[in-house]
PDB file of C-alpha atoms in Angstrom:
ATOM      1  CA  UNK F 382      -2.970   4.417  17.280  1.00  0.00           C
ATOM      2  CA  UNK F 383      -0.423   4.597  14.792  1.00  0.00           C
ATOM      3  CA  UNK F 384      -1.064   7.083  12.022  1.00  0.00           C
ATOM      4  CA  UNK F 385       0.798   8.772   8.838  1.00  0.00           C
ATOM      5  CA  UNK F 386       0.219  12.265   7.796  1.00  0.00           C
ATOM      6  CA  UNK F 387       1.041  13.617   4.415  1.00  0.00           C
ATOM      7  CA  UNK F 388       0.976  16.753   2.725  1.00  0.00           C
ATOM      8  CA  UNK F 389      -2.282  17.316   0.397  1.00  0.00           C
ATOM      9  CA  UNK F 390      -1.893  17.197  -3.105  1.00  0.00           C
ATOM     10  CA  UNK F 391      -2.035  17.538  -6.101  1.00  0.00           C
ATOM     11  CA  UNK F 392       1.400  19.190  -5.613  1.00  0.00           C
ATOM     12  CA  UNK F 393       2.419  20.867  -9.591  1.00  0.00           C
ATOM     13  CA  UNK F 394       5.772  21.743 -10.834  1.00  0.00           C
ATOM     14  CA  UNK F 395       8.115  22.239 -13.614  1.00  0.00           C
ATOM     15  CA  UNK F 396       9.937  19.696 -15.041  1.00  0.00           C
ATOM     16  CA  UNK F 397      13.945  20.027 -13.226  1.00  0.00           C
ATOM     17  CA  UNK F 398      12.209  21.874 -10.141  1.00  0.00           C
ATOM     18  CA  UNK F 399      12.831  20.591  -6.713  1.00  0.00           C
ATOM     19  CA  UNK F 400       9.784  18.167  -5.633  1.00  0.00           C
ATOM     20  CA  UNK F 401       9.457  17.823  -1.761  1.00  0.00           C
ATOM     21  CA  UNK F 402       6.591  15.476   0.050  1.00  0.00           C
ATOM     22  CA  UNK F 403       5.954  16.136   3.858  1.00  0.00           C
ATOM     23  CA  UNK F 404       5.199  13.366   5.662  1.00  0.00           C
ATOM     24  CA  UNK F 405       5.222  13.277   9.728  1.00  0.00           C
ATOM     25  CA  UNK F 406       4.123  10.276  11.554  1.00  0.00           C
ATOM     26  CA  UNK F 407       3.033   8.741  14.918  1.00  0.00           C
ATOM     27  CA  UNK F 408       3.517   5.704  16.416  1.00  0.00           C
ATOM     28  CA  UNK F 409       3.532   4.138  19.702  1.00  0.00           C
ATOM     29  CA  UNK F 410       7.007   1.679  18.911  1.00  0.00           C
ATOM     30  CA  UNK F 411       9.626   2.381  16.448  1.00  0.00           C
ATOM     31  CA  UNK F 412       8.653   1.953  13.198  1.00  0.00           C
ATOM     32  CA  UNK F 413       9.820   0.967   9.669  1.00  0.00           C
ATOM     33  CA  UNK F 414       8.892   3.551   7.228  1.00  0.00           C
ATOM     34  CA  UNK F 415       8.532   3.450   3.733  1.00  0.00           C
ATOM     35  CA  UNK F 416       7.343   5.511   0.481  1.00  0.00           C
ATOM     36  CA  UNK F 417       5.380   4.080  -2.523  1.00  0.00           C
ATOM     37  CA  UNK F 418       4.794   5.313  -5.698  1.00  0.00           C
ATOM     38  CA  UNK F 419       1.372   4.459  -7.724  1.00  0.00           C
ATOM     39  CA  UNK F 420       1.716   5.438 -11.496  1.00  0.00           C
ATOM     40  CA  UNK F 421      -1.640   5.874 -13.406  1.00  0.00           C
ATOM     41  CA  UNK F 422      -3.890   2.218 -13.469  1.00  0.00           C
ATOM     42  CA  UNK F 423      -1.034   0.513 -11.687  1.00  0.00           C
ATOM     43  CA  UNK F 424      -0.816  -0.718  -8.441  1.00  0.00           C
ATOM     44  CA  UNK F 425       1.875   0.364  -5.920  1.00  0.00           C
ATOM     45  CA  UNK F 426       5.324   0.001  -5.753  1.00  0.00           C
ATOM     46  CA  UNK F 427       8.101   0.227  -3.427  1.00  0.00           C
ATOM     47  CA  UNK F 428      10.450   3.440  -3.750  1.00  0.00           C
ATOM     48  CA  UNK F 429      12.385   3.528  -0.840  1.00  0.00           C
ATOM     49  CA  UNK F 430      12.396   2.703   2.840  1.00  0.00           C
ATOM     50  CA  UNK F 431      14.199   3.318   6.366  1.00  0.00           C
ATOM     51  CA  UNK F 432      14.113   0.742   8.815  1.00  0.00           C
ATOM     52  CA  UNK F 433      15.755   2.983  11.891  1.00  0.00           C
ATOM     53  CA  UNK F 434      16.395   6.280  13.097  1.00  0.00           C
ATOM     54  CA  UNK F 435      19.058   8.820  10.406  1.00  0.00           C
ATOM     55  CA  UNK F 436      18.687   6.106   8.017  1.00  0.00           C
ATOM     56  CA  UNK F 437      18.437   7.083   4.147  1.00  0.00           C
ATOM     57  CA  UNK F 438      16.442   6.046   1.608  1.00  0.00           C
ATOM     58  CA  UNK F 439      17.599   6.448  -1.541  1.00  0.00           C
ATOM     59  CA  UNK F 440      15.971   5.428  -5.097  1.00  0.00           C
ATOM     60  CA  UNK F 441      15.917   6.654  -8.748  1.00  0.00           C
ATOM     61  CA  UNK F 442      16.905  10.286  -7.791  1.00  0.00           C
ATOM     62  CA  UNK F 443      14.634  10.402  -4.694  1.00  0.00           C
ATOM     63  CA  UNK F 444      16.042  10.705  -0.916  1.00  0.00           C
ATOM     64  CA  UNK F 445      14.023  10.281   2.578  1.00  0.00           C
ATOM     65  CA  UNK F 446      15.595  10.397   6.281  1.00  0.00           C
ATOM     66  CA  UNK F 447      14.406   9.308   8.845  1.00  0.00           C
ATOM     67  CA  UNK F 448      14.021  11.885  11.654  1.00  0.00           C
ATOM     68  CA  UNK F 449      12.938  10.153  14.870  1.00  0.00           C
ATOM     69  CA  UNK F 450      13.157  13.983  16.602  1.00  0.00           C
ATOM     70  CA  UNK F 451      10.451  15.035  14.112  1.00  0.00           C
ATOM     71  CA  UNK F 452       8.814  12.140  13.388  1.00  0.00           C
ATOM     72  CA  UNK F 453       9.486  12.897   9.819  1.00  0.00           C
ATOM     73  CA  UNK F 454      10.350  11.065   6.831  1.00  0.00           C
ATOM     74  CA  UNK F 455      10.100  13.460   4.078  1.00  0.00           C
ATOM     75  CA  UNK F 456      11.007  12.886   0.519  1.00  0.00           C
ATOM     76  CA  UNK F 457      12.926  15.001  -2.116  1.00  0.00           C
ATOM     77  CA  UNK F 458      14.019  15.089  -5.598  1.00  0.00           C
ATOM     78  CA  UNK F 459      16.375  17.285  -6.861  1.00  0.00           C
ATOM     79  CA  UNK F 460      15.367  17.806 -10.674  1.00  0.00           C
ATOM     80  CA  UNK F 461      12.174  16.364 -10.976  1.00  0.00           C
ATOM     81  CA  UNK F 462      11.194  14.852 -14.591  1.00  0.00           C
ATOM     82  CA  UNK F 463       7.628  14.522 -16.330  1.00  0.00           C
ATOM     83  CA  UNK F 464       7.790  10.467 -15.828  1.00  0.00           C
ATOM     84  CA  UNK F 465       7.494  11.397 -12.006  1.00  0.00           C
ATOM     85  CA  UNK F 466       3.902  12.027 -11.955  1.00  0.00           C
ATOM     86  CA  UNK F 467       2.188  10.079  -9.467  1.00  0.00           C
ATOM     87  CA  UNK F 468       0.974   9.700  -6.421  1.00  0.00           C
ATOM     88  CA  UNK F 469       3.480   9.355  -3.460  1.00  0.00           C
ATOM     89  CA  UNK F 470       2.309   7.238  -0.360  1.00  0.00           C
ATOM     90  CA  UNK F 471       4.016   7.294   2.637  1.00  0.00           C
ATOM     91  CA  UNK F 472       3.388   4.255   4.976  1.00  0.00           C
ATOM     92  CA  UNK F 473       4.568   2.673   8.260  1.00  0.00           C
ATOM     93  CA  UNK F 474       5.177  -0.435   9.967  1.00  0.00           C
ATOM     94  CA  UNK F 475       5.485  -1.359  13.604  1.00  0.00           C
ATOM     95  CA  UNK F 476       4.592  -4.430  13.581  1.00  0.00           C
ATOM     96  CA  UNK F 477       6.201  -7.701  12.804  1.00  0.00           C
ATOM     97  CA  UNK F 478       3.425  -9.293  10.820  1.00  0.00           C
ATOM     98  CA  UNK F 479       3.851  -7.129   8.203  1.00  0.00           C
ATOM     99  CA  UNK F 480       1.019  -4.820   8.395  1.00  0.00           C
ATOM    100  CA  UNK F 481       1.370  -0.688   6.388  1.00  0.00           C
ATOM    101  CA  UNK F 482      -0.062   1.666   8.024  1.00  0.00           C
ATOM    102  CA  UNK F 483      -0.838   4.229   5.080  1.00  0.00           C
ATOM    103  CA  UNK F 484      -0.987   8.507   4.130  1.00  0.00           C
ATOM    104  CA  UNK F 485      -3.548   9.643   2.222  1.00  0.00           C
ATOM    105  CA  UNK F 486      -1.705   9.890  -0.892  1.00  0.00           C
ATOM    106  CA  UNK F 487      -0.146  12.980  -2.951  1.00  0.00           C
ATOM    107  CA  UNK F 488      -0.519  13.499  -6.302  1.00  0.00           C
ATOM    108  CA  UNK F 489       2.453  14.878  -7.985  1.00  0.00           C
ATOM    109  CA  UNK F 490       1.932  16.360 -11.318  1.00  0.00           C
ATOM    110  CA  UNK F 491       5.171  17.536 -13.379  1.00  0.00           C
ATOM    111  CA  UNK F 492       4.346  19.820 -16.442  1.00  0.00           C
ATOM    112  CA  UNK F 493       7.323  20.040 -19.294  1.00  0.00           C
TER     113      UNK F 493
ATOM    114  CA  UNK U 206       7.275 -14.368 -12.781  1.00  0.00           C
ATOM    115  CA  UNK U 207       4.243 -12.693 -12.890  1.00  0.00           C
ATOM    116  CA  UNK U 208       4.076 -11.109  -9.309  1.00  0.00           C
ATOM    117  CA  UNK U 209       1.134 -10.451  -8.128  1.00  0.00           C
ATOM    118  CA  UNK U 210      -1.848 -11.082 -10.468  1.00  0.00           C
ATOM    119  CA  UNK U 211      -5.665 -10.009  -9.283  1.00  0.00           C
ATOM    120  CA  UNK U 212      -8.965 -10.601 -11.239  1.00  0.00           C
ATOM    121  CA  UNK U 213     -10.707  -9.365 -12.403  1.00  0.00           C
ATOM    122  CA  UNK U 214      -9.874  -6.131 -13.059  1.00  0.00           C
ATOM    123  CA  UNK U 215     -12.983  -4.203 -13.549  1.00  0.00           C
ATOM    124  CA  UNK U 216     -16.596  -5.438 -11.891  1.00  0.00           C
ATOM    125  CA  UNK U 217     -19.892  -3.721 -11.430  1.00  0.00           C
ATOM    126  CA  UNK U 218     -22.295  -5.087  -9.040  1.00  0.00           C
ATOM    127  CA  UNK U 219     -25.700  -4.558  -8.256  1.00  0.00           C
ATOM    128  CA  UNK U 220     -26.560  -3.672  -4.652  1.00  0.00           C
ATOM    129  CA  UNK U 221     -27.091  -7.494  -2.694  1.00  0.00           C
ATOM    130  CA  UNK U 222     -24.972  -9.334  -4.882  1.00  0.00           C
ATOM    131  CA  UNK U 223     -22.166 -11.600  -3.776  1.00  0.00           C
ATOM    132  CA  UNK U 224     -18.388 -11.392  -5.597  1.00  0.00           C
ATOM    133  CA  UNK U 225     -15.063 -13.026  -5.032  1.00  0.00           C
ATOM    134  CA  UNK U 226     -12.141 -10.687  -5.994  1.00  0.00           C
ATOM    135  CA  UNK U 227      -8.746 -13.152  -6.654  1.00  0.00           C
ATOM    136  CA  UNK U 228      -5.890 -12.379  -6.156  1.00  0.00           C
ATOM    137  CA  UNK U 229      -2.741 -15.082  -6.438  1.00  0.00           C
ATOM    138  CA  UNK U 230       1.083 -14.707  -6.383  1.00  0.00           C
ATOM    139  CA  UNK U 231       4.366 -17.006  -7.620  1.00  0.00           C
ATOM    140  CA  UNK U 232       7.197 -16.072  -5.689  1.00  0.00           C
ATOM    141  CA  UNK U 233       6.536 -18.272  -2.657  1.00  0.00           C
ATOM    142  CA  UNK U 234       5.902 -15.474  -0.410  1.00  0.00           C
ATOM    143  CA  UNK U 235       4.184 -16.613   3.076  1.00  0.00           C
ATOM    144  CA  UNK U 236       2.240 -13.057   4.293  1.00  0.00           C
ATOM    145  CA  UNK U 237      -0.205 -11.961   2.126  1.00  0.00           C
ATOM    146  CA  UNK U 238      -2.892  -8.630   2.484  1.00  0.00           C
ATOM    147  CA  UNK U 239      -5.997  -7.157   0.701  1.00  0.00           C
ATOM    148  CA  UNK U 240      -6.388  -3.355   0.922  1.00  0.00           C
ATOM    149  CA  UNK U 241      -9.094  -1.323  -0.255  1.00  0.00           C
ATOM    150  CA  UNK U 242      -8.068   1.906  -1.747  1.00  0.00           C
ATOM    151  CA  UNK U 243     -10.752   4.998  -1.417  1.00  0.00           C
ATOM    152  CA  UNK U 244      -9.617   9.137  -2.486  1.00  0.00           C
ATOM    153  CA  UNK U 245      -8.153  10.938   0.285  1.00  0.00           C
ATOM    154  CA  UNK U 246      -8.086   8.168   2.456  1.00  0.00           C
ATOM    155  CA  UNK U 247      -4.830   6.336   1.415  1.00  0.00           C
ATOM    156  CA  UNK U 248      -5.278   2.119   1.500  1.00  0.00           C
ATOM    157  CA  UNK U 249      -6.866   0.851   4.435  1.00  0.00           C
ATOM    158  CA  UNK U 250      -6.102  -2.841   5.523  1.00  0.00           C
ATOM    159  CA  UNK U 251      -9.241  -5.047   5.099  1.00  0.00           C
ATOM    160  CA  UNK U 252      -7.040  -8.807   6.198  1.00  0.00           C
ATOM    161  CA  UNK U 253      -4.381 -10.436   6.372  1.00  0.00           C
ATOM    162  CA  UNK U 254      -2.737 -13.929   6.105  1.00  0.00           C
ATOM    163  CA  UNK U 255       0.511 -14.223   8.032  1.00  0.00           C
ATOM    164  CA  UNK U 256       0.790 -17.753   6.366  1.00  0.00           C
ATOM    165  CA  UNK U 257      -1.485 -20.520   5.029  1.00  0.00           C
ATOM    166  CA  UNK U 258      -4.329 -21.522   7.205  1.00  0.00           C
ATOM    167  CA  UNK U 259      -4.350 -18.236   8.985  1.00  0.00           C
ATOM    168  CA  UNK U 260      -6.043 -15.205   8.638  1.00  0.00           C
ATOM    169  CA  UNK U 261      -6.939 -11.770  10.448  1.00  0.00           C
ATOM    170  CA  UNK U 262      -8.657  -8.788  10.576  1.00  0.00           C
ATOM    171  CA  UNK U 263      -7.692  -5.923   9.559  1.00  0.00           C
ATOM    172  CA  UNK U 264      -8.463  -2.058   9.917  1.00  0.00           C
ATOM    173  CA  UNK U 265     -12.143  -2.133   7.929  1.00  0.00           C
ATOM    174  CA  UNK U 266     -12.946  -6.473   8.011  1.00  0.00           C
ATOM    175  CA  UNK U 267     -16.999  -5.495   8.122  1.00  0.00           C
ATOM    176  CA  UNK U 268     -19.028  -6.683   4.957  1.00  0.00           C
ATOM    177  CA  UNK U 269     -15.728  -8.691   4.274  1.00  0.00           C
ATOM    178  CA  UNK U 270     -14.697 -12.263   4.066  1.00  0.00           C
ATOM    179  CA  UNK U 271     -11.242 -13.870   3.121  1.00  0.00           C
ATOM    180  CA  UNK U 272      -9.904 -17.602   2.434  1.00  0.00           C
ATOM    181  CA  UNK U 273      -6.605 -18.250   2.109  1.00  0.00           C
ATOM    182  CA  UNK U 274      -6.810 -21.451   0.049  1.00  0.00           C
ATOM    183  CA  UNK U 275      -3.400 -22.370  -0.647  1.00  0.00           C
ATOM    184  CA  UNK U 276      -0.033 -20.437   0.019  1.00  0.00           C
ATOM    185  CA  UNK U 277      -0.205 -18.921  -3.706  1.00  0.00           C
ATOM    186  CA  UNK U 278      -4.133 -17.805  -3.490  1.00  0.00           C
ATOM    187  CA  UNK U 279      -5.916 -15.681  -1.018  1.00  0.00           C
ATOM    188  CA  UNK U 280      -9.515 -14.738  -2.230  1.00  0.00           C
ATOM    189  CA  UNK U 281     -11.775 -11.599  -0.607  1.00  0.00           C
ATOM    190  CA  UNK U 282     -15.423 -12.004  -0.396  1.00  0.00           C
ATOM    191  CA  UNK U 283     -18.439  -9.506  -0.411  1.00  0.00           C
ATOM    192  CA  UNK U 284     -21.425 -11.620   0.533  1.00  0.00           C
ATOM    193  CA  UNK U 285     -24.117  -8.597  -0.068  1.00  0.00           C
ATOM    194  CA  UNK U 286     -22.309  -5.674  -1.734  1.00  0.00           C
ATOM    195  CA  UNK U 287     -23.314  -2.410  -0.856  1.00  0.00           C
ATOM    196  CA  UNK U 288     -22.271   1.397  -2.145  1.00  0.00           C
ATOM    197  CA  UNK U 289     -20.344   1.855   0.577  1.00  0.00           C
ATOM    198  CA  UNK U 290     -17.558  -0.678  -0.883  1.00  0.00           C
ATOM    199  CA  UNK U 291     -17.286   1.143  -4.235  1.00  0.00           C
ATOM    200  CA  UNK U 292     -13.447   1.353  -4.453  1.00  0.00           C
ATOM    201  CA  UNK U 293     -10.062  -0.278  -5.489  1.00  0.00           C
ATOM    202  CA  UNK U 294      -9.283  -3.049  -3.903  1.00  0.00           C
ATOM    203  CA  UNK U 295      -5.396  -3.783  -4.029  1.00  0.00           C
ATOM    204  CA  UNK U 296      -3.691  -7.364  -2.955  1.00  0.00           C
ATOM    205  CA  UNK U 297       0.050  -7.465  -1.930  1.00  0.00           C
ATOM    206  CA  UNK U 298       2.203 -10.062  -0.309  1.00  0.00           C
ATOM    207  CA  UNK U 299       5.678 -10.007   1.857  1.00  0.00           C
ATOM    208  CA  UNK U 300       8.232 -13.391   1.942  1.00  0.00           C
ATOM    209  CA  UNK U 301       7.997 -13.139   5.622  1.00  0.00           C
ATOM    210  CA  UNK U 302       5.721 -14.583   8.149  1.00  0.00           C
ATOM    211  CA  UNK U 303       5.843 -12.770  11.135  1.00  0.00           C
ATOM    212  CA  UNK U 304       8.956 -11.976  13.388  1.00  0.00           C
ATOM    213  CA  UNK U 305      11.384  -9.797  12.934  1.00  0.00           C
ATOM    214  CA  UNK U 306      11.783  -9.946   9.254  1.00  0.00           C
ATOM    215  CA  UNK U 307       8.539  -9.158   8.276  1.00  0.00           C
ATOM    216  CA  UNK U 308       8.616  -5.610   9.586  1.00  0.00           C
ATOM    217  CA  UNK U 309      11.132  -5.157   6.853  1.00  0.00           C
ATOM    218  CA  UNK U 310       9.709  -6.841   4.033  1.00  0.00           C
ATOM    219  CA  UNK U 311       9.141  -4.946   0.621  1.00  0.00           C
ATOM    220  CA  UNK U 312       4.952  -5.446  -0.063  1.00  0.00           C
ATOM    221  CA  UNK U 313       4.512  -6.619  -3.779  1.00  0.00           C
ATOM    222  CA  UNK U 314       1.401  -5.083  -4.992  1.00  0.00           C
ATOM    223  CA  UNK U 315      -1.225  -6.559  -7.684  1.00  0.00           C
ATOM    224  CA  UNK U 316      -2.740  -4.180 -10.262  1.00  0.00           C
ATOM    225  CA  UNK U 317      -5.999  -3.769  -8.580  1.00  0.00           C
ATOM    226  CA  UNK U 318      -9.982  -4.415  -9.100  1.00  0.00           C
ATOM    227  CA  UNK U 319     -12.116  -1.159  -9.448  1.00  0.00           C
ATOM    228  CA  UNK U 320     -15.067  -2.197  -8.117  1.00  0.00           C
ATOM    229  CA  UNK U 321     -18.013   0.128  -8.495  1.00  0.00           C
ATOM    230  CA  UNK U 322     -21.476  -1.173  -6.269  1.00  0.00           C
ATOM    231  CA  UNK U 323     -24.591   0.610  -7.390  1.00  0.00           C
TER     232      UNK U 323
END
């Protein structure tokens, strides 16, 4: 079955350092994917998504591509800043009803 | 606009007992999900409503029941409780229903119910 891999967290850096989430996937058909951010107490929320193969995401400083070759879909941040703390989900979709298919979740934790 | 609203937001149960989490949302969306959310294990679908009058199972359904009793409400059900469901329990909704849009759709997410089940 379908299933999203993501790098184990927490991940912890310096505020303006480069942040950088792995995420591979696999799925049997071709997939939308997507990244979501959950702040502390707060539910999720969209950050950015690619709905086909070199497509870019792009949202609030963060990037993702979609790399059908490597079943990646990796996401960066050039200068990352304290309010980024989180944790990152990367999810899938093959389906048309709508269904995620979910990572486990990174925790990013950015110290001044 | 509120979104997505869930109650309650906090609930401790007793091992046996019943619960309805609720979860509604105003912006006329027609797909509509409840996940449970449990460390290291990312969310896990529990069902789904494509649109009103339908639902489906999900990844984990067991121990679970849903109604969708309108298009803005879709309620999630734990007839006995047990420790095993101690987690968060997230509701989200797409505008689609089915086809080729929803595989697009954005998912709007509530704020969550902790539920703890001792």
């Amino acid at each position: 079955g379908d299933s999203v891999t993501q790098m184990e967290g927490p991940v912890t850096l310096s505020e303006e350092a480069f942040l950088t989430i792995n995420c591979t996937y696999t799925a049997t058909g071709y997939p939308s994917l997507f990244w979501y951010v959950q702040y502390p107490g707060e539910g999720l929320q969209l950050l950015l998504k690619a709905t086909k193969a070199d497509d870019k995401g792009s949202n609030k400083g963060f990037e993702a591509t979609y790399r059908k070759e490597t079943t990646s879909f990796h996401l960066e941040k050039g200068s990352a800043q304290v309010s980024d703390s989180a944790v990152y989900f990367c999810a899938l979709r093959t389906d048309s009803w709508g269904k995620l298919q979910f990572g486990a979740g990174t925790q990013v934790v950015v110290t001044p | 606009n509120a979104g997505v609203t869930q109650t309650p937001k906090f609930q401790v149960l007793k091992t046996g007992q019943s619960m309805t989490l609720q979860c509604a949302q105003d912006m006329n969306h027609n797909s509509m999900y409840w996940y449970r959310q449990d460390p290291g294990m990312g969310l896990r679908l529990i069902y789904y409503s494509a649109s009103e009058g339908t639902t489906d199972k999900g990844e984990v359904p067991n121990g679970y029941n849903v109604s969708r009793l309108n298009k803005r409400e879709f309620s999630l059900r734990l007839e006995s409780a047990a420790p095993s469901q101690t987690s968060v329990y997230f509701c989200a909704s797409i505008p689609g229903a089915g086809g080729n849009r929803g595989a697009h759709d954005e998912q709007f997410f509530g704020p969550g119910t902790r539920l703890t089940v001792l």
